[in-house]
């Protein structure tokens, strides 16, 4: 927590007016990447900033979701937020579809964003795959909705994993164009907050792919709700190579990062080391110094213990909260009312700037 908060303090030029917004999709299988890349940072930031955290259910339905599962997964992400330590009284926790300003502002942004901008989005290319013609229009305009999520609160900073950097650049472009077109400074230019030792956690089976909820193999990821046995089993089976654990010789001259050539050669090994560094709140050099030259089996045992130590209490608390859906729903309802009160005037300001009449 202390180290993450130090990362949070890196918000450049931040003022007391800095406002944090971020979201997680209720698409099931919440994993260690979501935790280290996003949720853990959400918790640290609330000590210093006004924070709004959203379960982005409208994003989830850009691909088909079973309705019963969507409801359960929305509660599950909410439970993860609470179990990880987000305080629903000081921060706002809500689900996106309960605040209509998101969808309305997204339409305005659909009319601001250019086709050429969206055509460059790598996430759409990855998610639509070879069957692009069959992808939903929602999946294509997903980044415009994300821009609306952030701008509905005039958020200034967005904590995300590395994979979301391109979408945040698009958010900046949309805000800038909206302001230029209307001649009014309606929207701020948002800054991504990408910090911690594991901003891009990779699959345990293939170090070239990010750990992901939608990857068919459950052994590619550590789910936040996995029990100790399963966590240990997944880490034991995680792909590595036959060489010993790499040591400090793999670091760049400043000792802060893994040199690219080493990273490319042994992505799975460095992924596990980065996870260790993040979970133990240490720089990447620490596990290289500690385990360099030893066997992976020893290192993996220690990593499993650390993962269980970090995730175990969160998983247990999530199970307790998920057994009380009425409480979880009350948190979302309270958050939605507070979020709506903030977003409605921003939407009205945007409509006014465009020239839409309201009575
Ligand atoms: N592997 C990852 N490493 C670090 N951060 C990650 N995030 C996701 N994967 C990793 C961060 O988690 C937050 C919530 O992500 P999301 O719910 O919007 O979904 P996503 O990025 O699409 O996550 P997945 O797991 O990859 O889902 P699928 O498989 O459905 O696409 C974001 O801040 C994200 O950066």
Coordinates of C-alpha atoms and ligand atoms in Angstrom, one line a residue:
X1 CA 0.0 0.0 0.0
X2 CA 2.7 2.5 0.9
X3 CA 4.6 1.8 -2.3
X4 CA 1.5 2.1 -4.4
X5 CA 0.5 5.3 -2.7
X6 CA 4.0 6.6 -3.6
X7 CA 3.2 5.8 -7.2
X8 CA -0.1 7.6 -6.8
X9 CA 1.8 10.7 -5.6
X10 CA 3.5 10.8 -9.0
X11 CA 0.5 12.5 -10.6
X12 CA 2.3 15.3 -12.4
X13 CA 1.1 18.8 -11.7
X14 CA -1.9 17.4 -9.7
X15 CA -4.1 19.8 -7.8
X16 CA -6.7 19.1 -5.1
X17 CA -9.1 19.2 -8.0
X18 CA -7.6 16.0 -9.5
X19 CA -10.4 13.5 -10.0
X20 CA -9.9 9.8 -10.7
X21 CA -12.2 7.7 -12.8
X22 CA -11.7 4.1 -13.9
X23 CA -13.7 1.0 -14.7
X24 CA -13.6 -2.8 -14.9
X25 CA -15.8 -4.9 -17.1
X26 CA -18.1 -7.5 -15.5
X27 CA -17.0 -10.2 -17.9
X28 CA -16.1 -12.9 -15.4
X29 CA -12.8 -14.4 -14.3
X30 CA -11.3 -11.3 -12.6
X31 CA -7.6 -12.0 -12.5
X32 CA -4.3 -11.0 -11.1
X33 CA -3.7 -8.7 -14.1
X34 CA -6.9 -6.8 -13.3
X35 CA -5.8 -6.6 -9.7
X36 CA -2.2 -5.5 -10.1
X37 CA -2.8 -3.3 -13.2
X38 CA -5.9 -1.6 -11.9
X39 CA -7.8 -2.5 -8.7
X40 CA -4.9 -2.4 -6.3
X41 CA -4.0 1.0 -7.7
X42 CA -7.6 2.2 -7.3
X43 CA -7.4 1.4 -3.6
X44 CA -4.1 3.4 -3.1
X45 CA -5.4 6.4 -4.9
X46 CA -8.4 7.0 -2.8
X47 CA -6.2 8.1 0.1
X48 CA -5.4 11.3 -1.8
X49 CA -8.0 11.8 -4.5
X50 CA -11.6 12.0 -5.2
X51 CA -12.3 8.6 -6.9
X52 CA -15.1 7.2 -9.0
X53 CA -14.9 3.5 -9.8
X54 CA -17.4 2.0 -12.2
X55 CA -18.4 -1.5 -13.2
X56 CA -18.7 -1.0 -16.9
X57 CA -21.6 -3.2 -17.8
X58 CA -22.3 -1.4 -21.1
X59 CA -18.8 -2.2 -22.2
X60 CA -19.3 -5.8 -21.3
X61 CA -22.3 -6.2 -23.7
X62 CA -20.3 -5.2 -26.7
X63 CA -19.8 -9.0 -26.9
X64 CA -22.7 -11.4 -25.9
X65 CA -23.2 -11.9 -22.2
X66 CA -25.6 -14.4 -20.7
X67 CA -28.1 -12.2 -18.7
X68 CA -27.9 -14.2 -15.5
X69 CA -24.2 -14.3 -15.6
X70 CA -23.9 -10.6 -16.4
X71 CA -25.9 -9.8 -13.2
X72 CA -23.7 -12.2 -11.1
X73 CA -20.5 -10.8 -12.6
X74 CA -21.6 -7.2 -12.0
X75 CA -22.0 -8.1 -8.3
X76 CA -18.7 -10.0 -8.4
X77 CA -16.7 -7.0 -9.7
X78 CA -18.4 -4.8 -7.1
X79 CA -17.5 -7.3 -4.4
X80 CA -13.9 -7.3 -5.6
X81 CA -13.7 -3.5 -5.4
X82 CA -15.0 -3.7 -1.8
X83 CA -12.9 -6.7 -0.8
X84 CA -9.7 -5.1 -2.1
X85 CA -10.3 -2.0 0.1
X86 CA -12.3 0.6 -1.9
X87 CA -14.4 2.5 0.6
X88 CA -17.9 3.1 -0.9
X89 CA -18.4 6.0 1.4
X90 CA -15.4 8.1 0.4
X91 CA -15.2 6.8 -3.2
X92 CA -18.1 6.3 -5.6
X93 CA -18.8 2.7 -6.7
X94 CA -21.6 2.1 -9.3
X95 CA -22.5 0.3 -12.4
X96 CA -22.4 2.2 -15.7
X97 CA -25.9 1.4 -17.0
X98 CA -27.6 3.0 -14.0
X99 CA -26.3 6.5 -15.0
X100 CA -27.7 7.4 -18.3
X101 CA -25.2 10.2 -19.0
X102 CA -22.6 7.7 -20.1
X103 CA -24.7 6.4 -23.0
X104 CA -25.9 9.9 -23.9
X105 CA -22.5 11.5 -23.9
X106 CA -21.1 8.5 -25.9
X107 CA -23.6 9.4 -28.7
X108 CA -22.3 13.0 -28.7
X109 CA -18.7 11.6 -28.9
X110 CA -19.7 9.2 -31.7
X111 CA -20.3 12.4 -33.6
X112 CA -16.9 13.9 -32.6
X113 CA -14.6 10.9 -33.1
X114 CA -13.4 10.2 -36.6
X115 CA -13.6 6.8 -38.3
X116 CA -9.8 7.0 -39.0
X117 CA -9.2 7.3 -35.2
X118 CA -11.2 4.2 -34.4
X119 CA -9.7 2.2 -37.3
X120 CA -6.4 2.5 -35.5
X121 CA -7.6 0.9 -32.2
X122 CA -5.6 -2.3 -31.7
X123 CA -8.0 -3.7 -29.1
X124 CA -10.8 -3.8 -31.7
X125 CA -8.6 -5.5 -34.1
X126 CA -7.6 -8.1 -31.5
X127 CA -11.1 -8.7 -30.2
X128 CA -12.9 -8.8 -33.5
X129 CA -10.1 -11.1 -34.9
X130 CA -10.6 -12.5 -38.4
X131 CA -14.4 -12.2 -38.2
X132 CA -14.5 -8.4 -38.2
X133 CA -17.7 -8.1 -40.2
X134 CA -19.6 -10.1 -37.4
X135 CA -18.3 -7.8 -34.6
X136 CA -20.9 -5.6 -33.0
X137 CA -20.9 -1.9 -33.7
X138 CA -20.7 -1.4 -30.0
X139 CA -17.3 -3.1 -29.9
X140 CA -16.1 -0.8 -32.6
X141 CA -17.2 2.4 -30.8
X142 CA -16.2 1.1 -27.4
X143 CA -13.4 3.7 -27.0
X144 CA -16.0 6.5 -27.5
X145 CA -18.1 5.1 -24.6
X146 CA -14.9 4.9 -22.6
X147 CA -14.2 8.6 -23.3
X148 CA -17.7 9.4 -22.2
X149 CA -17.3 7.4 -19.0
X150 CA -14.3 9.5 -18.1
X151 CA -15.5 12.9 -19.4
X152 CA -18.9 12.6 -17.7
X153 CA -17.1 13.4 -14.5
X154 CA -14.4 15.7 -16.0
X155 CA -11.9 13.2 -14.6
X156 CA -8.3 14.3 -14.8
X157 CA -6.5 11.0 -14.2
X158 CA -7.3 7.4 -15.1
X159 CA -5.5 4.5 -13.5
X160 CA -5.3 1.6 -16.0
X161 CA -3.1 -1.2 -17.2
X162 CA -0.8 -0.6 -20.1
X163 CA -3.3 -2.2 -22.6
X164 CA -5.6 0.9 -22.2
X165 CA -3.1 3.5 -23.1
X166 CA -4.3 3.9 -26.7
X167 CA -7.9 4.3 -25.6
X168 CA -6.9 7.1 -23.3
X169 CA -5.1 8.8 -26.1
X170 CA -8.3 8.7 -28.1
X171 CA -10.1 10.2 -25.1
X172 CA -7.7 13.1 -25.2
X173 CA -8.3 13.6 -28.9
X174 CA -12.0 13.5 -28.5
X175 CA -12.0 16.1 -25.6
X176 CA -9.6 18.3 -27.6
X177 CA -11.7 18.2 -30.7
X178 CA -15.0 18.8 -28.8
X179 CA -13.4 21.8 -27.1
X180 CA -12.0 23.1 -30.4
X181 CA -15.2 22.6 -32.4
X182 CA -17.4 24.3 -29.8
X183 CA -14.9 26.9 -28.8
X184 CA -15.5 26.1 -25.1
X185 CA -13.2 24.4 -22.6
X186 CA -15.8 21.9 -21.6
X187 CA -13.5 18.8 -21.1
X188 CA -10.1 18.4 -19.4
X189 CA -7.3 16.6 -21.1
X190 CA -7.0 13.4 -19.2
X191 CA -3.7 11.7 -18.0
X192 CA -3.3 8.0 -17.8
X193 CA -1.9 6.7 -14.5
X194 CA 0.0 3.5 -15.3
X195 CA 2.1 2.5 -12.3
X196 CA 3.4 -0.4 -10.3
X197 CA 5.8 -3.2 -11.2
X198 CA 3.2 -5.2 -13.2
X199 CA 1.3 -2.9 -15.6
X200 CA 1.0 -5.6 -18.1
X201 CA 0.7 -9.1 -16.6
X202 CA 1.2 -11.8 -19.2
X203 CA -0.5 -15.2 -19.6
X204 CA 1.0 -18.0 -17.5
X205 CA 0.9 -20.2 -20.6
X206 CA 2.3 -17.8 -23.2
X207 CA 4.4 -14.8 -22.3
X208 CA 3.6 -13.0 -25.5
X209 CA -0.1 -12.6 -24.6
X210 CA -1.6 -10.6 -21.8
X211 CA -3.4 -12.3 -19.0
X212 CA -7.0 -12.1 -19.9
X213 CA -10.5 -12.9 -18.7
X214 CA -11.6 -14.3 -22.1
X215 CA -8.6 -16.7 -22.7
X216 CA -10.2 -20.2 -22.8
X217 CA -7.5 -21.8 -20.6
X218 CA -8.1 -21.2 -16.9
X219 CA -4.4 -22.1 -16.3
X220 CA -3.4 -19.0 -18.3
X221 CA -4.5 -16.8 -15.4
X222 CA -4.8 -16.6 -11.6
X223 CA -8.3 -15.6 -10.8
X224 CA -8.8 -13.4 -7.7
X225 CA -11.2 -16.0 -6.3
X226 CA -8.9 -19.0 -6.8
X227 CA -8.1 -20.9 -3.6
X228 CA -4.6 -21.5 -2.3
X229 CA -4.3 -25.0 -3.8
X230 CA -5.3 -23.9 -7.3
X231 CA -3.1 -20.8 -7.1
X232 CA -0.1 -23.0 -6.2
X233 CA -1.0 -25.5 -9.0
X234 CA -1.3 -22.8 -11.6
X235 CA 2.1 -21.2 -10.7
X236 CA 3.8 -24.7 -10.6
X237 CA 2.5 -25.3 -14.1
X238 CA 3.3 -21.9 -15.4
X239 CA 5.5 -22.1 -18.5
X240 CA 9.2 -21.3 -18.0
X241 CA 12.3 -22.6 -19.6
X242 CA 15.0 -25.0 -18.5
X243 CA 17.6 -22.3 -17.5
X244 CA 17.8 -21.1 -13.9
X245 CA 16.1 -17.9 -12.7
X246 CA 17.7 -14.9 -14.4
X247 CA 19.7 -12.6 -12.1
X248 CA 20.6 -8.9 -12.1
X249 CA 22.7 -9.2 -15.3
X250 CA 19.4 -9.0 -17.1
X251 CA 18.7 -5.4 -15.9
X252 CA 19.3 -2.2 -17.8
X253 CA 22.3 -0.1 -16.8
X254 CA 20.2 2.0 -14.4
X255 CA 19.0 -1.2 -12.8
X256 CA 15.3 -0.2 -13.1
X257 CA 14.1 -2.5 -15.9
X258 CA 14.7 -5.7 -17.7
X259 CA 16.9 -5.1 -20.8
X260 CA 14.8 -5.7 -24.0
X261 CA 17.0 -8.5 -25.4
X262 CA 16.6 -10.5 -22.2
X263 CA 12.9 -9.8 -22.0
X264 CA 12.3 -11.0 -25.5
X265 CA 14.3 -14.1 -25.0
X266 CA 12.6 -15.2 -21.7
X267 CA 9.2 -13.5 -21.5
X268 CA 7.6 -16.1 -19.2
X269 CA 10.4 -16.0 -16.7
X270 CA 10.3 -12.2 -16.5
X271 CA 6.6 -12.2 -16.2
X272 CA 6.7 -14.3 -13.1
X273 CA 9.5 -12.1 -11.7
X274 CA 7.5 -9.0 -12.4
X275 CA 4.4 -10.5 -10.6
X276 CA 6.7 -11.3 -7.6
X277 CA 8.0 -7.7 -7.6
X278 CA 4.5 -6.3 -7.7
X279 CA 3.0 -8.5 -5.1
X280 CA 5.9 -7.8 -2.7
X281 CA 5.9 -4.1 -3.4
X282 CA 9.5 -4.1 -4.6
X283 CA 11.3 -3.0 -7.7
X284 CA 11.9 -5.6 -10.4
X285 CA 15.6 -5.8 -9.4
X286 CA 14.7 -7.3 -6.0
X287 CA 13.5 -10.8 -7.1
X288 CA 16.4 -10.9 -9.6
X289 CA 18.9 -10.3 -6.8
X290 CA 17.2 -12.7 -4.5
X291 CA 16.4 -15.7 -6.8
X292 CA 18.9 -15.2 -9.7
X293 CA 20.7 -18.5 -10.4
X294 CA 18.3 -20.7 -8.4
X295 CA 15.9 -23.2 -9.7
X296 CA 12.4 -22.2 -10.8
X297 CA 10.8 -24.7 -8.6
X298 CA 12.0 -22.8 -5.5
X299 CA 11.1 -19.5 -6.8
X300 CA 7.6 -20.7 -7.9
X301 CA 7.0 -22.0 -4.4
X302 CA 7.8 -18.6 -2.9
X303 CA 5.7 -16.8 -5.6
X304 CA 2.7 -19.1 -4.8
X305 CA 3.0 -18.3 -1.1
X306 CA 3.1 -14.6 -1.9
X307 CA 0.1 -14.7 -4.3
X308 CA -2.0 -16.6 -1.7
X309 CA -1.0 -14.1 1.0
X310 CA -2.2 -11.2 -1.2
X311 CA -5.2 -12.7 -2.9
X312 CA -6.5 -15.1 -0.2
X313 CA -8.1 -12.5 2.1
X314 CA -9.6 -10.7 -0.9
X315 CA -11.1 -13.9 -2.3
X316 CA -12.6 -14.8 1.1
X317 CA -14.1 -11.4 1.6
X318 CA -15.5 -11.5 -2.0
X319 CA -17.3 -14.8 -1.3
X320 CA -18.8 -13.3 1.8
X321 CA -20.0 -10.2 0.0
X322 CA -21.4 -12.2 -3.0
X323 CA -23.5 -14.2 -0.5
X324 CA -25.2 -10.8 0.4
X325 CA -26.4 -9.5 -3.0
X326 CA -28.8 -7.0 -1.3
X327 CA -25.9 -5.2 0.3
X328 CA -23.9 -5.2 -2.9
X329 CA -26.9 -3.8 -4.8
X330 CA -27.3 -1.1 -2.1
X331 CA -23.7 0.0 -2.6
X332 CA -24.3 0.3 -6.4
X333 CA -27.6 2.2 -5.9
X334 CA -26.0 4.7 -3.6
X335 CA -23.1 5.1 -5.9
X336 CA -25.3 5.5 -8.9
X337 CA -27.3 8.3 -7.3
X338 CA -24.0 10.2 -6.4
X339 CA -22.5 9.6 -9.8
X340 CA -25.7 10.8 -11.6
X341 CA -25.6 14.0 -9.5
X342 CA -22.1 14.7 -10.9
X343 CA -22.6 13.6 -14.5
X344 CA -25.9 15.2 -15.2
X345 CA -24.6 18.8 -15.1
X346 CA -21.6 17.9 -17.3
X347 CA -23.9 16.3 -19.9
X348 CA -26.1 19.4 -19.8
X349 CA -23.0 21.6 -20.3
X350 CA -21.9 19.5 -23.3
X351 CA -25.4 19.6 -24.9
X352 CA -25.5 23.3 -24.4
X353 CA -22.1 23.8 -26.0
X354 CA -23.2 21.8 -29.1
X355 CA -26.5 23.7 -29.4
X356 CA -29.0 21.1 -28.3
X357 CA -32.0 22.8 -26.8
X358 CA -33.2 21.7 -23.4
X359 CA -36.3 22.9 -21.7
Ligands
LIG1 N1 -3.0 -8.5 -18.1 C1 -3.2 -7.3 -17.5 N2 -2.2 -6.7 -16.9 C2 -2.4 -5.5 -16.3 N3 -3.6 -4.8 -16.3 C3 -4.6 -5.4 -16.9 N4 -5.9 -5.1 -17.1 C4 -6.5 -6.0 -17.8 N5 -5.7 -7.0 -18.1 C5 -4.5 -6.7 -17.6 C6 -6.5 -3.8 -16.6 O1 -7.6 -4.2 -15.8 C7 -8.6 -3.1 -15.9 C8 -9.9 -3.7 -16.2 O2 -9.9 -4.3 -17.5 P1 -11.3 -4.6 -18.2 O3 -12.3 -5.2 -17.4 O4 -11.7 -3.3 -18.9 O5 -11.0 -5.6 -19.3 P2 -9.8 -5.9 -20.2 O6 -8.7 -4.9 -20.2 O7 -10.3 -6.2 -21.6 O8 -9.4 -7.1 -19.4 P3 -9.2 -8.6 -19.9 O9 -8.9 -9.4 -18.8 O10 -8.2 -8.6 -21.0 O11 -10.6 -9.0 -20.5 P4 -11.0 -9.6 -21.9 O12 -10.3 -10.9 -21.9 O13 -12.5 -9.6 -21.8 O14 -10.5 -8.6 -22.9 C9 -8.0 -2.2 -17.0 O15 -7.5 -1.0 -16.4 C10 -7.0 -3.0 -17.7 O16 -6.0 -2.1 -18.2

